[in-house]
Short mmCIF file of C-alpha atoms in Angstrom, two decimals:
data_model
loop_
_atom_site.label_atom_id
_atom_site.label_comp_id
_atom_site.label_asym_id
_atom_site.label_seq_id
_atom_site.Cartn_x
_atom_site.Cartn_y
_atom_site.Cartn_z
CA UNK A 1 0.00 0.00 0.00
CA UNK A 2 2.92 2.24 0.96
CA UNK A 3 4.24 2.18 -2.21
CA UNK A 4 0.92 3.39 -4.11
CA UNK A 5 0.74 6.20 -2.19
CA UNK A 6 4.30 6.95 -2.92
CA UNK A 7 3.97 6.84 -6.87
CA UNK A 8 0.87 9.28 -6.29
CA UNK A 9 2.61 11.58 -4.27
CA UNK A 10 5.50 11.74 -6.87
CA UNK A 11 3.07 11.86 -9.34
CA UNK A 12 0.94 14.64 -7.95
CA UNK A 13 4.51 16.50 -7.12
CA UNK A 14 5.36 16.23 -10.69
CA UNK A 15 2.15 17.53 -12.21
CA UNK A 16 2.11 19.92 -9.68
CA UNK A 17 5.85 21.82 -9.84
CA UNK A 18 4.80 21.25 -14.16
CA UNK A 19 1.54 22.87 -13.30
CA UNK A 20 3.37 25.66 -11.50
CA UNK A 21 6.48 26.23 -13.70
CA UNK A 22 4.37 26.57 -16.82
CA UNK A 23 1.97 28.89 -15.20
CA UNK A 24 4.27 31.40 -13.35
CA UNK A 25 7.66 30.13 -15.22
CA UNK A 26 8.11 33.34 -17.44
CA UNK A 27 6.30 35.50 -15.56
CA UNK A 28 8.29 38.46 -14.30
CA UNK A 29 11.44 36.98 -16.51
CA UNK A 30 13.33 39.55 -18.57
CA UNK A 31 15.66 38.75 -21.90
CA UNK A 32 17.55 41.13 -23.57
CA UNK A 33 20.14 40.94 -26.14
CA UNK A 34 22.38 43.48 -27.57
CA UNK A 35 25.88 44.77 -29.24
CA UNK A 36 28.76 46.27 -27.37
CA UNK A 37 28.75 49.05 -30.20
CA UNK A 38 26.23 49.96 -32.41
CA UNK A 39 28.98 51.15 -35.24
CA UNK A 40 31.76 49.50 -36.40
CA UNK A 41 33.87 48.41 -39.49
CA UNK A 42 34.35 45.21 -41.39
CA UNK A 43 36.97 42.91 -39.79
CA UNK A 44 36.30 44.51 -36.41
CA UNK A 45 36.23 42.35 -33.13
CA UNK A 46 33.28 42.97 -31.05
CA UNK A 47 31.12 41.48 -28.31
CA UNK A 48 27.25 40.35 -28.25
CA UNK A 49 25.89 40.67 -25.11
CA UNK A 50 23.07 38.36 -23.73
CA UNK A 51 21.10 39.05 -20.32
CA UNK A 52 18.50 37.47 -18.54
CA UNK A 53 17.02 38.90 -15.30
CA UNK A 54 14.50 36.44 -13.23
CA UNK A 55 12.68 39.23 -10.98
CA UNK A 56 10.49 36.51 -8.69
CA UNK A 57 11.63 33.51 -6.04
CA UNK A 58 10.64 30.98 -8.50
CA UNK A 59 13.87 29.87 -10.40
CA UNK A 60 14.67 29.18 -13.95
CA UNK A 61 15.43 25.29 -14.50
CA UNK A 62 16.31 25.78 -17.94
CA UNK A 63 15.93 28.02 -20.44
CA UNK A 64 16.82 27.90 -24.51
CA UNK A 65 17.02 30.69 -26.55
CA UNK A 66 17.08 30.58 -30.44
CA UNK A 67 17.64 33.30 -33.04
CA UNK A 68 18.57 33.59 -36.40
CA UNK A 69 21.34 35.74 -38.05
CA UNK A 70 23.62 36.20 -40.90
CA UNK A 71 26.69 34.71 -40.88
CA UNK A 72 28.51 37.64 -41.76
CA UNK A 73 29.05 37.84 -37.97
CA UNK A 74 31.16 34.91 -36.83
CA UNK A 75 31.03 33.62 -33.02
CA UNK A 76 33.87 32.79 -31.59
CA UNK A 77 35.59 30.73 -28.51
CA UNK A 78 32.04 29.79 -27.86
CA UNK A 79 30.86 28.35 -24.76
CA UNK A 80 27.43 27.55 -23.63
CA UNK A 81 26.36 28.78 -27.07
CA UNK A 82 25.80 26.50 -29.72
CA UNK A 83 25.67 27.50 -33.43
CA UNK A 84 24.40 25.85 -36.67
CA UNK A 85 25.70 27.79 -39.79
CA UNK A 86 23.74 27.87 -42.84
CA UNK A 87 25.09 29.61 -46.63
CA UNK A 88 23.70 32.79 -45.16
CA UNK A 89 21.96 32.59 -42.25
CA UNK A 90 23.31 30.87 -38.31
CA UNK A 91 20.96 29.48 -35.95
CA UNK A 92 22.27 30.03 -32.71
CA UNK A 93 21.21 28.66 -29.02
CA UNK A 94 21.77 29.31 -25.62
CA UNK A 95 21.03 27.73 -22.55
CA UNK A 96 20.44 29.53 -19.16
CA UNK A 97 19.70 28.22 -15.10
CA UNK A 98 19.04 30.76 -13.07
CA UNK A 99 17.91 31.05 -9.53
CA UNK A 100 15.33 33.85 -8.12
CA UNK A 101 15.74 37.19 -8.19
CA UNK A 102 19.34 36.66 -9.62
CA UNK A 103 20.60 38.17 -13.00
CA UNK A 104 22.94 36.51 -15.58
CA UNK A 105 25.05 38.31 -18.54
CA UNK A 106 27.60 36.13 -21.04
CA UNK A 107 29.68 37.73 -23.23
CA UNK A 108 30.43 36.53 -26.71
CA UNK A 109 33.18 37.50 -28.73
CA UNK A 110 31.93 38.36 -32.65
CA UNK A 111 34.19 39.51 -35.40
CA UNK A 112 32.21 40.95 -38.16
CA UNK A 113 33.65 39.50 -41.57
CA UNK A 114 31.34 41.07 -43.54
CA UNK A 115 29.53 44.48 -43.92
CA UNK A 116 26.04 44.66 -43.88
CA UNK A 117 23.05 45.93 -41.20
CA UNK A 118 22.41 43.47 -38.69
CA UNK A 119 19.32 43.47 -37.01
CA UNK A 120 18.38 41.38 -34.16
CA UNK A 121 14.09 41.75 -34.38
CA UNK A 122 13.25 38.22 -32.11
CA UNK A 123 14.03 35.68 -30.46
CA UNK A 124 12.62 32.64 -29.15
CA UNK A 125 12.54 31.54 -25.95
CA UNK A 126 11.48 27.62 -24.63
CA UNK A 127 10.96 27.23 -21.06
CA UNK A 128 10.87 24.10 -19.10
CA UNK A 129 10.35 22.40 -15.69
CA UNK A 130 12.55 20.29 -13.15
CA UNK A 131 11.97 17.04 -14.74
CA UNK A 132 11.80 17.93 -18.54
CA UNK A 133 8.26 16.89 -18.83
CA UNK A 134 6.45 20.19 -19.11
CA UNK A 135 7.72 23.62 -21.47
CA UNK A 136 6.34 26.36 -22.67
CA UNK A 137 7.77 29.13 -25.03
CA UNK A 138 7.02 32.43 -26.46
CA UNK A 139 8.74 34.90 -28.84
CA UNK A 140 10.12 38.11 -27.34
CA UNK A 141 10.80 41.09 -29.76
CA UNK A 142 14.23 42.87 -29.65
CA UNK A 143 15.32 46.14 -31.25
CA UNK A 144 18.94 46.47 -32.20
CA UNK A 145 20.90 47.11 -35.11
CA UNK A 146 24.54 46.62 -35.85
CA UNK A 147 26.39 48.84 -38.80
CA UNK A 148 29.18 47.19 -40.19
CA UNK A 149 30.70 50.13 -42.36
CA UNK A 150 32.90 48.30 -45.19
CA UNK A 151 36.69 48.24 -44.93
CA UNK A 152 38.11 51.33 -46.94
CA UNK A 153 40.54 49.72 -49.69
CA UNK A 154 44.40 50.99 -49.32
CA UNK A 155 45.48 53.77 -50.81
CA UNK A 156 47.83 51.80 -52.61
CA UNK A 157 44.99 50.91 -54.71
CA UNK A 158 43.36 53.70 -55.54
CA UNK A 159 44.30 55.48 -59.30
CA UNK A 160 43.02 59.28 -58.16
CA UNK A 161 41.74 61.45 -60.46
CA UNK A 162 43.91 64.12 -62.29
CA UNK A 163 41.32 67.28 -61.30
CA UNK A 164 39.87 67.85 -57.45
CA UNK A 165 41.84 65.13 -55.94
CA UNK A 166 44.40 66.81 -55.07
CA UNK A 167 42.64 69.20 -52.81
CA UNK A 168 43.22 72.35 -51.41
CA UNK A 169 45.72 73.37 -54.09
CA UNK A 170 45.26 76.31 -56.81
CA UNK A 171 44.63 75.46 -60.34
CA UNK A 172 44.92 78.06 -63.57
CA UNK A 173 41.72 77.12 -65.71
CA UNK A 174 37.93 78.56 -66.20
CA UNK A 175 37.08 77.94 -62.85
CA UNK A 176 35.86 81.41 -61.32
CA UNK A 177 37.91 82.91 -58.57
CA UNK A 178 37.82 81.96 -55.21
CA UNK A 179 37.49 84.94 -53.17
CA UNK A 180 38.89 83.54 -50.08
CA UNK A 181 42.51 82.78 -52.15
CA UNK A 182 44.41 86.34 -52.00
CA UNK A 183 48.10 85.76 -53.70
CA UNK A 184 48.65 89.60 -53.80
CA UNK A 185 47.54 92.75 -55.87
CA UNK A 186 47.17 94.16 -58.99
CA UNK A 187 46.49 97.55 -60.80
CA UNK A 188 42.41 98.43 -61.18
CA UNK A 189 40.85 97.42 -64.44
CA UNK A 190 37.29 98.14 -65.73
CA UNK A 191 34.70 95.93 -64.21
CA UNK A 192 36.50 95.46 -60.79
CA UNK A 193 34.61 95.01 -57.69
CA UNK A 194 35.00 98.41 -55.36
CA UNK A 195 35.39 95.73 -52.45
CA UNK A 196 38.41 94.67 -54.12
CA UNK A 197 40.73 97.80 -53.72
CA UNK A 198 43.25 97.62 -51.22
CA UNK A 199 43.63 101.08 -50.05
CA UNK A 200 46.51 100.34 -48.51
CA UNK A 201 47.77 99.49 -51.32
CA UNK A 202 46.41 102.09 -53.08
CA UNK A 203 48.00 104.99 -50.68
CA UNK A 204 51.61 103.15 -51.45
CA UNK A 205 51.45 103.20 -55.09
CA UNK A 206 49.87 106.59 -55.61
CA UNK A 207 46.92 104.86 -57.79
CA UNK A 208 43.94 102.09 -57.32
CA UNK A 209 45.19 98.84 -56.64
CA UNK A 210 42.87 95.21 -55.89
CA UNK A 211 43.52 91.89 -54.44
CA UNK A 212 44.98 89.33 -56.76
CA UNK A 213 43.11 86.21 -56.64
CA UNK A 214 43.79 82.65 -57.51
CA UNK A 215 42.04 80.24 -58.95
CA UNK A 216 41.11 77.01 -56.99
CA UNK A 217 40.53 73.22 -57.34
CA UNK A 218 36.07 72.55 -57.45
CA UNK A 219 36.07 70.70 -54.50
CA UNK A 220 32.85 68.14 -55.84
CA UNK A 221 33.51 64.42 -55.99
CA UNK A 222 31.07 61.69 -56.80
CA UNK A 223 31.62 57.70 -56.38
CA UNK A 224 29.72 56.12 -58.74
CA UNK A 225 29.44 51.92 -58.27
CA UNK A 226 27.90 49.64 -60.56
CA UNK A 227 26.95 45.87 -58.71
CA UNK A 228 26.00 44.83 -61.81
CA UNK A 229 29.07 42.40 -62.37
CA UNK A 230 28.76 41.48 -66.08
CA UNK A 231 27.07 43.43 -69.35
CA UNK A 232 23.53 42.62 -70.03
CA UNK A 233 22.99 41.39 -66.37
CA UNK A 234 19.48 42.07 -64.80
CA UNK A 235 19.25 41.99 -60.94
CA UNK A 236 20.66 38.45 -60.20
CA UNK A 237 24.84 39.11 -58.93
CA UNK A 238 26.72 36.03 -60.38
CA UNK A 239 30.22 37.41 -58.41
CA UNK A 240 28.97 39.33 -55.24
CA UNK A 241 32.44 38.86 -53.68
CA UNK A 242 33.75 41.10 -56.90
CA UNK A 243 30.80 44.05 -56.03
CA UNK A 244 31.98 43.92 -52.22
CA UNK A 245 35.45 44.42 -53.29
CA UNK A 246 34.05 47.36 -55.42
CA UNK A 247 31.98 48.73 -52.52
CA UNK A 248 35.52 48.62 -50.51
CA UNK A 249 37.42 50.85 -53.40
CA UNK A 250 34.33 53.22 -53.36
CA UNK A 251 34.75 53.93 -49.49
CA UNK A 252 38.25 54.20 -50.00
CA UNK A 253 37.88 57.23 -52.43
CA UNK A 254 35.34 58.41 -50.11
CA UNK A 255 37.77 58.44 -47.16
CA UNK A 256 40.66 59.45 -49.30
CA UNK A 257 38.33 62.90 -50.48
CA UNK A 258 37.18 63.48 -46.99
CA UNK A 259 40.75 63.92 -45.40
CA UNK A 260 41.13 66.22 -48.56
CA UNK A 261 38.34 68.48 -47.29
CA UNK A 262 36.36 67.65 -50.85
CA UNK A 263 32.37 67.81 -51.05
CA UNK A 264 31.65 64.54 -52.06
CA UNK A 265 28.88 61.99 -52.65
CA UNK A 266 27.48 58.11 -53.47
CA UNK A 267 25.48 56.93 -55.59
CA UNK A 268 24.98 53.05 -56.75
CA UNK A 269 22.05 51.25 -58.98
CA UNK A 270 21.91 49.08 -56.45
CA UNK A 271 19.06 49.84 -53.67
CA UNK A 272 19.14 50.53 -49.60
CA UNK A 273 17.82 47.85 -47.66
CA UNK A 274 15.03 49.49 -46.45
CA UNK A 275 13.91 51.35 -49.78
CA UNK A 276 14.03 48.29 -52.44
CA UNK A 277 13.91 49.39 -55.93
CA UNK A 278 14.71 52.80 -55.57
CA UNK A 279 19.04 53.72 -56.83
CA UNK A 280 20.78 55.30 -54.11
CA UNK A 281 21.78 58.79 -54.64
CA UNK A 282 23.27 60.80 -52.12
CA UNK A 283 23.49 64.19 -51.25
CA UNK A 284 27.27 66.47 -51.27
CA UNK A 285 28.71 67.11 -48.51
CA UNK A 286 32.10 67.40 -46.57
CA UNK A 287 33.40 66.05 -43.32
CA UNK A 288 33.88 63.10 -41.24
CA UNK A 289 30.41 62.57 -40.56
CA UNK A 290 29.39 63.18 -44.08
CA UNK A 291 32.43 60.45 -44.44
CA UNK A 292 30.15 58.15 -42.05
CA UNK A 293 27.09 58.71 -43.43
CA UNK A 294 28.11 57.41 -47.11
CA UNK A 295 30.03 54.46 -45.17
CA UNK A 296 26.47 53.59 -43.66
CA UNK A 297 24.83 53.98 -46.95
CA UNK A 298 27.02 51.34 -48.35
CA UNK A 299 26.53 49.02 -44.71
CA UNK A 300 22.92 48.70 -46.16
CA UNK A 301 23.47 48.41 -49.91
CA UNK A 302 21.91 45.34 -50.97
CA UNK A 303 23.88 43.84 -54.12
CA UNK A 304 21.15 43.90 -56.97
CA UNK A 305 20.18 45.95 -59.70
CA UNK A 306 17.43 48.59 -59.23
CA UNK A 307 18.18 50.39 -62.52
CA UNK A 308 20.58 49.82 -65.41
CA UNK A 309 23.61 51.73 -64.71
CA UNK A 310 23.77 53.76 -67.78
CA UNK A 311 20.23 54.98 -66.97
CA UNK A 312 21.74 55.89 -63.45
CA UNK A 313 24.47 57.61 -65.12
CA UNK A 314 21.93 59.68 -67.34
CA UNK A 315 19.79 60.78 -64.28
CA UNK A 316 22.81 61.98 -62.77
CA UNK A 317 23.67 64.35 -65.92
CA UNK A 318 20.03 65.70 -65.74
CA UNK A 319 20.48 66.60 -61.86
CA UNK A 320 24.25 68.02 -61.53
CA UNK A 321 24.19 71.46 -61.90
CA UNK A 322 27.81 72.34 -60.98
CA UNK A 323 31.17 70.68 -62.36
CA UNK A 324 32.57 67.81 -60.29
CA UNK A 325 34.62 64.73 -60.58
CA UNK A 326 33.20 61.43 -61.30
CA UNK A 327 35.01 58.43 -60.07
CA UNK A 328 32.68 55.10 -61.72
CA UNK A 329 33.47 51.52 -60.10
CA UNK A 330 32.47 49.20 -62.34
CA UNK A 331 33.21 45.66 -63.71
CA UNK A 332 32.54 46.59 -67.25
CA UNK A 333 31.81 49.57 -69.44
CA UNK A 334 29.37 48.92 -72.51
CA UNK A 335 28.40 51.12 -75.27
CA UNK A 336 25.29 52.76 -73.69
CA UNK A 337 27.49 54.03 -70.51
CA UNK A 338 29.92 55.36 -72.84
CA UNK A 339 27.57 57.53 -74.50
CA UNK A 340 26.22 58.19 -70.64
CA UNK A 341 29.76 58.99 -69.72
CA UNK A 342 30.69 61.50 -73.24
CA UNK A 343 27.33 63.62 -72.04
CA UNK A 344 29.10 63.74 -68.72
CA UNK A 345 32.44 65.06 -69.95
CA UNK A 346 30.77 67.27 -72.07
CA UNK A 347 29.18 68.95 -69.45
CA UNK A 348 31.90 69.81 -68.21
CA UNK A 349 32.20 66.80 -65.42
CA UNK A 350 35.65 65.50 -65.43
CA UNK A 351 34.99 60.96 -65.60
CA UNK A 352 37.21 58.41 -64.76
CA UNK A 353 36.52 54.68 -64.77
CA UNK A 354 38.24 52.30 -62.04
CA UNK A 355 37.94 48.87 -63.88
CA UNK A 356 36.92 45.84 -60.83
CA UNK A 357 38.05 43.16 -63.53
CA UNK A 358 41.63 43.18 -63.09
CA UNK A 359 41.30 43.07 -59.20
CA UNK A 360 38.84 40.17 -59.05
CA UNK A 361 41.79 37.70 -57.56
CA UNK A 362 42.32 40.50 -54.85
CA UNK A 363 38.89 39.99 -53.85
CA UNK A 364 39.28 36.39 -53.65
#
């Protein structure tokens, strides 16, 4: 008889503690999940940051965690953390035990091999009790996004352009004078500016003299990039590896004409991750975060074709207004972009093409 009433008592125990674990088991039970920056640049080492708070007496027998993410961020030394890569995508898992009213936080180590905008939106949690026999789960939204800027090529690589490149430097040709360059003065001529006398001048020589000025560099530069990888391609990439090592040149021209102090700008026909379809075209501007801001805009280009690239080229010579230098990354260059690229020139833009078909074993 005893040992009836034992198997009911462990019986009723287990259905009981199963009863109570999957009622009040993730009740007042916190996950959270985020990056140790929020900015950062390909090849970087960083850390992903996991923490679960229990706020009740009621411990945590087990808990698993699943998520999904690209596997352009690569775990490493992991430990408690299991991961399943895919061709794109990495299933990862962690398991957590946690007492009540105690808080845990692991570290991972991730280095970020590829750029791109990670964003962690979910992730699923399954709950159990003491004896395995009950769980429960439930999905709990997350909010945080990781830029991985791309890796600026080396300057060794870069061919610079012959015109603005060179920055800050004067330059005789039709370019109008730069009022802020004074190299000296002159005698007055007809059609002189009265702010331009130098009376000081003047009173020396006994009759009107104005400031000299110089002529100056335009300080406009465009980076153009083409991810279409072959002629008569449409949308599908056949060599994405040969586009990212395009994306890399174009933020190393970008980087090379910010430290110049040159207004510069993007564009691409491929399309922002968050606007598909639609060419990305940026706006001129100077400075480091200008600099950061194009670096971000090529994080979150995804690698397909929103418009041919000559048409991209012709919608650019119907918007610039002023003369600036045009630096085009591109695989290939067929008739219809050289026709593009003669409108450009003779407009006044100053074009140069950096060919991505001779460096396609450097991307490899």
């Amino acid at each position: 008889m005893g040992i009836h009433w034992f198997i009911l008592s462990a019986a009723a125990v287990i259905i009981i503690q199963g009863w109570v674990f999957r009622r009040f088991g993730l009740k007042r039970l916190a996950y959270a999940r985020t990056f140790s920056v929020s900015r950062c640049f390909e090849g970087d080492r960083i850390e992903m940051i996991e923490r679960l708070t229990n706020r009740k007496a009621l411990p945590v027998p087990w808990l698993r965690v699943e998520s999904m993410l690209h596997t352009g961020l690569k775990f490493e030394n992991v430990f408690n953390f299991d991961v399943s890569n895919g061709q794109f995508y990495q299933n990862h898992k962690s398991l957590f035990s946690l007492l009540g009213f105690k808080q845990l936080t692991r570290r991972h180590a991730v280095q970020c091999v590829q750029r791109g905008c990670y964003r962690l939106t979910g992730a699923s949690l399954t709950y159990g009790d003491l004896f395995g026999l009950f769980r429960s789960w439930e999905t709990v939204p997350l909010q945080e996004e990781l830029i991985v800027y791309p890796q600026p090529a080396d300057r060794s690589q870069l061919q610079l352009p012959s015109r603005s490149w060179q920055g800050d430097i004067t330059v005789r040709r039709w370019i109008v004078e730069d009022p802020f360059y004074v190299t000296g003065v002159r005698n007055y001529q007809a059609g002189d500016s009265l702010k331009s006398i130098n009376w000081n001048a003047t009173a020396r020589a006994g009759k009107l003299q104005v400031h000299r000025r110089d002529f100056t560099a335009d300080f406009r530069i465009i980076v153009l990039l083409n991810v279409e990888d072959h002629a008569g391609m449409w949308q599908v990439v056949n060599n994405t590896e040969l586009i990212e090592q395009g994306i890399r040149l174009a933020a190393g021209f970008v980087q090379f004409a910010a430290e110049q102090g040159l207004e510069t700008g993007f564009a691409s026909n491929g399309h922002d991750l968050d606007t598909p379809g639609v060419p990305v075209i940026t706006t001129m501007s100077s400075g480091s975060d200008h600099m950061l801001y194009l670096f971000e805009r090529m994080a979150k280009l995804v690698i397909s074709s929103a418009t041919p690239f000559d048409l991209l080229l012709a919608q650019l010579a119907d918007q610039l207004d002023d003369s600036c230098d045009i630096v085009i990354v591109s695989a290939f260059m067929n008739e219809k972009m050289e026709l593009a690229v003669d409108r450009l020139r003779s407009d006044g833009h100053g074009v140069e093409w950096m060919p991505l078909s001779a460096r396609a074993g450097d991307a490899a």
